Backbone as CSV, one residue per row, in Angstrom:
resi,resn,N_x,N_y,N_z,CA_x,CA_y,CA_z,C_x,C_y,C_z
1,MET,116.328,113.632,84.004,116.713,112.728,84.675,117.367,110.965,85.492
2,LYS,118.195,110.773,85.274,118.174,109.409,85.840,118.412,109.220,87.732
3,GLN,117.835,108.489,87.899,118.238,107.859,89.692,118.093,106.503,90.049
4,MET,119.044,106.270,90.386,119.051,104.934,91.305,117.463,104.089,91.458
5,ALA,117.398,102.693,90.979,116.326,102.403,91.454,116.314,101.279,91.270
6,PHE,115.217,100.608,91.851,115.296,98.998,92.120,114.663,98.187,92.342
7,PHE,114.654,96.721,91.455,113.771,96.047,90.804,113.776,94.961,91.216
8,PRO,112.611,94.168,91.917,112.323,93.100,91.726,112.362,92.042,90.615
9,VAL,113.380,91.064,90.464,113.711,90.539,88.965,113.654,89.021,89.271
10,LEU,113.460,87.896,88.040,114.046,86.515,87.749,115.317,87.027,86.872
11,ALA,116.259,85.991,87.483,117.297,86.118,86.554,117.059,86.040,85.391
12,GLU,116.285,85.050,84.983,116.492,85.227,83.218,115.891,86.746,82.804
13,ASP,115.732,87.196,83.521,115.375,89.294,83.399,116.529,89.474,83.350
14,ILE,117.849,89.306,84.180,118.757,89.972,83.592,119.063,89.492,82.835
15,ARG,119.605,88.076,82.543,119.970,87.513,81.156,119.241,88.128,80.029
16,ALA,117.878,88.483,80.266,117.169,89.269,78.693,118.213,91.225,78.586
17,ILE,118.143,91.347,79.729,118.633,93.000,79.884,119.892,92.340,79.289
18,LEU,120.800,91.557,79.806,122.331,91.485,79.360,123.006,91.291,77.595
19,THR,121.515,90.551,76.870,121.639,90.061,76.143,121.075,91.204,74.862
20,GLY,120.222,92.063,75.211,120.198,93.146,74.290,118.686,93.715,73.970
21,THR,117.826,92.531,75.475,116.812,93.428,75.835,116.085,94.321,76.356
22,ALA,115.304,95.753,76.152,115.099,96.806,76.945,113.890,96.051,77.605
23,TRP,113.775,95.817,79.293,113.070,95.102,79.772,112.048,96.616,80.787
24,THR,110.916,96.137,80.903,110.073,97.968,81.425,109.672,96.598,82.472
25,GLY,109.430,97.282,83.796,109.332,97.025,84.920,108.979,97.839,86.012
26,VAL,108.723,97.101,86.901,107.917,97.779,88.109,109.180,97.754,89.399
27,GLY,109.403,99.284,90.075,110.139,99.115,91.172,110.284,99.862,92.100
28,HIS,111.541,100.498,92.994,110.934,101.627,93.793,112.690,101.987,93.837
29,ALA,112.605,103.381,94.016,113.371,104.363,94.616,113.333,105.254,95.131
30,ALA,114.402,106.471,95.443,113.894,107.226,96.887,113.286,108.513,96.216
31,THR,112.167,108.572,95.622,111.238,109.748,95.091,111.221,110.840,96.173
32,PRO,110.964,111.727,95.739,110.172,112.396,96.975,109.779,112.292,97.655
33,GLU,108.786,111.667,97.715,107.353,111.226,98.279,107.790,110.083,99.483
34,MET,108.906,109.006,98.712,109.225,108.162,99.637,110.110,108.624,100.497
35,ARG,110.884,109.898,100.307,112.075,110.128,101.078,111.447,110.900,102.642
36,ALA,110.140,111.738,102.087,109.216,112.225,102.998,108.814,111.802,104.079
37,GLY,108.007,110.676,103.091,107.362,109.675,104.047,108.199,108.969,104.982
38,PHE,109.570,108.536,104.569,110.283,107.464,105.734,111.856,109.140,106.546
39,GLY,111.411,109.753,106.405,111.780,111.423,106.685,113.159,111.175,106.434
40,TYR,113.848,111.391,104.859,115.239,111.030,104.826,115.266,112.890,104.058
41,ALA,116.407,112.999,104.516,116.573,114.683,104.071,117.501,114.059,102.513
42,ASP,117.657,115.831,102.137,118.042,115.474,100.751,119.499,115.152,100.387
43,ASN,120.294,115.513,102.281,121.622,114.682,101.876,121.904,113.561,101.872
44,GLU,120.584,113.070,102.549,120.582,111.351,102.661,120.557,110.606,101.352
45,ASP,121.110,110.423,100.078,120.610,110.007,99.341,121.105,108.298,99.676
46,GLU,122.166,107.903,100.171,122.725,106.442,100.788,121.716,105.843,101.452
47,GLU,121.313,106.673,102.309,120.211,106.099,103.186,118.929,105.769,102.728
48,ALA,118.946,106.778,101.849,117.536,106.396,101.149,117.403,105.389,99.976
49,ASP,118.640,105.151,98.970,118.528,104.047,98.167,119.159,103.117,98.936
50,TRP,119.045,102.678,100.353,119.025,101.573,100.555,117.441,101.340,101.394
51,ALA,117.094,102.503,101.711,115.284,102.187,102.168,114.890,101.560,100.703
52,ALA,115.100,102.336,99.815,114.276,101.718,98.341,115.060,100.259,97.845
53,LEU,115.792,100.069,98.425,116.579,98.232,97.922,115.741,97.592,99.151
54,THR,115.285,98.015,100.149,115.049,96.878,101.373,113.360,97.432,100.880
55,ILE,112.823,98.138,100.513,110.843,98.066,99.888,111.114,96.966,98.498
56,ALA,112.174,97.039,97.806,111.505,97.012,96.461,112.027,94.738,97.091
57,SER,112.997,94.605,97.840,113.230,93.002,98.336,111.419,92.870,99.297
58,VAL,111.083,93.495,100.285,109.538,93.386,100.258,108.756,93.298,99.656
59,ALA,108.446,93.899,98.291,107.842,93.673,97.364,108.418,92.761,96.436
60,GLY,109.321,91.961,96.191,109.637,90.745,95.565,109.729,89.857,96.404
61,VAL,109.258,89.939,97.107,109.778,88.574,98.390,108.959,87.535,97.892
62,ALA,107.832,87.871,96.575,107.307,86.331,96.510,108.277,85.356,95.791
63,ILE,108.900,85.810,94.484,110.484,85.833,94.150,111.032,84.887,95.089
64,PRO,110.851,83.442,95.100,112.041,82.396,95.736,112.923,82.683,95.669
65,THR,113.812,83.338,94.559,115.383,83.708,95.056,115.721,85.295,95.460
66,ARG,114.581,85.846,95.608,114.452,87.305,96.114,115.972,87.677,95.373
67,ILE,115.792,88.551,94.571,116.885,88.456,93.131,116.215,90.241,92.649
68,ILE,117.583,91.695,93.903,117.003,92.920,93.409,117.916,93.725,92.053
69,LEU,117.333,93.880,91.544,118.322,94.602,90.537,118.443,96.077,90.478
70,ALA,119.924,96.653,91.058,120.073,97.921,91.063,120.637,98.716,89.461
71,ALA,119.656,99.762,89.060,120.074,100.172,87.738,119.877,101.388,87.608
72,GLU,120.244,102.864,87.307,120.227,104.157,87.560,119.457,104.055,85.524
73,VAL,118.046,104.807,86.178,116.973,104.717,84.944,116.167,106.330,85.271
74,SER,115.938,106.637,83.782,114.998,107.539,84.294,113.330,106.885,84.315
75,VAL,112.855,107.529,85.136,111.941,106.526,85.863,110.375,107.116,85.614
76,ASP,109.234,106.723,85.768,107.832,107.394,85.718,107.416,106.800,87.458
77,VAL,106.760,107.862,87.842,106.564,107.475,89.216,104.895,106.932,89.480
78,GLY,105.199,105.895,90.345,104.148,105.239,90.048,103.094,105.170,91.286
79,ALA,101.734,104.170,91.394,100.674,104.810,92.081,100.950,104.862,93.748
80,ASP,102.198,103.945,94.113,102.347,104.189,95.742,103.456,104.449,95.807
81,THR,103.103,105.844,96.029,104.223,107.159,95.996,104.516,106.899,97.549
82,GLU,104.096,106.728,98.795,104.450,106.209,99.612,106.097,105.399,100.062
83,PHE,105.719,104.259,99.016,107.616,103.064,99.242,107.654,103.512,97.924
84,GLY,107.602,105.293,97.149,108.310,105.434,96.162,108.251,104.215,94.844
85,GLU,107.528,103.614,94.480,107.118,103.019,93.234,107.610,103.403,92.220
86,VAL,108.271,103.061,90.987,108.253,103.562,89.974,108.364,102.829,88.528
87,THR,108.363,103.121,87.479,108.528,102.590,86.385,109.667,102.497,85.318
88,ALA,110.175,101.546,85.054,110.952,102.302,83.912,111.669,101.346,83.206
89,THR,111.947,101.560,82.347,112.871,100.407,81.024,114.347,100.205,81.426
90,VAL,115.091,99.281,81.421,116.044,99.000,81.965,117.322,98.029,80.785
91,THR,118.077,98.811,80.841,119.148,98.193,79.467,120.272,97.942,79.845
92,ALA,120.810,97.121,79.199,122.493,96.415,79.970,122.958,97.871,80.562
93,ALA,123.091,98.865,79.422,123.792,100.106,80.600,123.547,100.697,81.236
94,ASP,122.292,100.803,81.699,121.601,101.115,83.250,122.556,100.031,84.526
95,LEU,122.361,98.857,83.912,123.139,97.947,85.077,123.858,98.539,85.721
96,ARG,123.574,98.161,87.301,124.577,99.276,87.861,125.417,97.924,89.581
97,ALA,124.001,97.055,89.811,123.804,95.744,90.628,122.884,95.010,90.876
98,ALA,123.141,93.641,91.155,122.200,92.880,91.446,122.460,92.347,92.986
99,PHE,121.418,92.218,93.973,121.449,91.518,94.918,120.764,90.439,95.123
100,ARG,121.340,89.098,95.637,120.723,88.274,95.704,120.444,87.370,97.076
101,ALA,119.157,86.978,97.734,119.364,86.270,98.941,119.970,84.921,99.350
102,GLU,120.792,84.505,100.205,121.679,83.503,100.090,121.070,82.504,100.169
103,PRO,121.535,81.283,99.583,120.823,79.826,99.113,119.997,79.650,100.747
104,ALA,120.705,79.513,101.620,120.341,79.663,102.856,118.901,79.734,103.588
105,GLN,118.727,81.287,103.086,117.782,81.828,103.326,116.119,81.583,102.684
106,GLY,116.635,80.934,102.007,115.305,79.798,101.642,113.802,79.899,102.051
107,GLU,113.791,78.768,103.502,112.956,79.028,104.500,112.498,80.611,104.655
108,GLY,113.304,81.126,104.940,112.709,82.450,105.845,111.861,83.074,104.239
109,VAL,112.502,83.341,103.207,111.739,83.500,102.174,110.350,83.161,101.801
110,ARG,110.539,81.569,101.774,109.111,80.988,101.613,108.044,81.287,102.604
111,ALA,108.640,80.980,104.117,107.815,81.850,105.179,106.971,83.150,104.830
112,ALA,107.740,83.950,104.294,107.351,85.559,104.123,106.935,85.588,103.297
113,ALA,106.848,84.834,101.753,105.759,84.410,100.740,104.426,84.367,100.921
114,GLU,104.666,83.141,101.850,103.686,82.866,102.522,102.516,83.479,103.434
115,ALA,103.436,84.748,104.440,102.648,85.473,105.127,101.869,86.586,103.831
116,VAL,102.909,86.755,103.442,102.028,88.090,102.332,101.292,87.666,101.512
117,THR,101.128,86.486,100.896,99.979,86.302,99.884,98.730,86.808,100.068
118,GLY,98.828,88.253,98.765,97.439,88.688,98.863,97.270,89.913,99.507
119,LYS,98.637,90.420,99.983,98.144,91.868,100.634,98.980,92.864,99.858
120,ARG,98.984,93.708,99.592,99.544,94.738,99.008,101.059,95.659,100.046
121,LEU,101.894,96.238,99.400,102.962,96.181,99.987,102.922,96.706,101.597
122,ALA,102.200,97.663,101.921,101.925,98.504,102.604,101.596,97.433,104.049
123,GLY,100.621,96.276,103.537,100.272,95.470,104.359,101.597,94.268,104.715
124,ALA,101.906,94.285,103.522,103.618,93.118,103.898,104.460,94.012,104.473
125,TRP,104.683,95.322,104.188,105.644,95.772,104.957,105.457,95.194,107.070
126,ASP,104.758,95.437,107.383,104.402,95.376,108.375,104.380,93.958,109.034
127,ASP,104.253,92.966,107.862,103.671,91.301,108.632,105.111,91.324,109.055
128,PRO,105.001,90.667,110.436,105.964,89.995,110.941,107.523,88.809,110.362
129,ALA,106.879,88.388,109.686,107.257,87.363,109.033,108.404,88.239,107.784
130,VAL,108.069,89.240,107.484,108.802,89.745,106.403,110.048,90.414,107.027
131,THR,109.462,91.233,108.447,110.103,92.334,109.236,111.398,91.204,109.705
132,ALA,111.387,90.022,109.989,111.895,88.880,110.564,113.128,88.955,109.229
133,LEU,113.017,88.949,108.337,113.222,88.363,107.161,114.809,89.545,106.723
134,VAL,113.658,90.717,106.632,114.703,92.456,106.225,115.558,91.965,107.608
135,ALA,115.378,92.026,108.738,115.995,92.464,109.375,116.905,91.128,110.011
136,ASP,117.411,89.991,109.493,117.956,88.604,110.011,118.822,88.167,108.187
137,GLN,118.111,88.256,108.004,118.957,87.971,106.345,119.100,88.906,105.024
138,ASP,120.597,89.100,105.035,120.973,89.808,104.236,120.779,89.853,102.915
139,LEU,120.724,90.859,101.723,120.989,90.320,100.978,122.307,90.432,100.203
140,LEU,123.026,89.918,99.315,124.077,90.073,99.040,124.933,90.550,97.766
141,TRP,125.584,91.724,97.631,126.225,92.283,96.279,126.552,91.794,95.356
142,HIS,126.282,91.763,94.171,126.811,91.198,92.854,126.961,91.434,91.604
143,LEU,127.645,91.272,90.875,127.721,91.877,89.347,126.519,91.360,88.769
144,PRO,125.714,92.162,88.027,124.583,91.329,87.112,124.794,90.158,86.605
145,GLU,125.820,90.189,85.586,126.647,88.657,85.082,126.433,87.475,86.213
146,GLU,126.975,87.886,87.211,126.826,86.333,88.329,125.746,86.192,88.777
147,ILE,124.671,86.687,88.481,123.383,86.296,88.828,122.599,85.274,87.579
148,ALA,122.939,85.964,86.629,122.690,86.034,84.938,122.720,84.244,84.880
149,GLY,124.134,83.744,85.344,124.255,82.623,84.896,125.400,83.111,83.284
């Protein structure tokens, strides 16, 4: 069964997918373990997906452009079940959207990236620089083609 998953990526990853390459990576999804850990009920799909997107944005904070790819894919559950870690192969047919930080957010992204260097996701999640980034700096919705250039 396919589900929505969110992957921190580079623009060149999106370009490769759009030109026919099957890309495999680690992302985050509203898995049963993540839903339980964050307190989402079965009928709160949109909220749980938003949380998975946010988690992916924290996991990808080291990517300077802060790009998150949304894809509807078959997933394998990863090691970090609390945060809905999944692995999946993404093709162009799976793409649904891409989210990207505004260019003006660069300084906040850099500060958060420096603050979490060497930390696992659980440590990064609670870091004040990351908390500020997530609270104050929205990701903008795009078609994947817009980010791929």
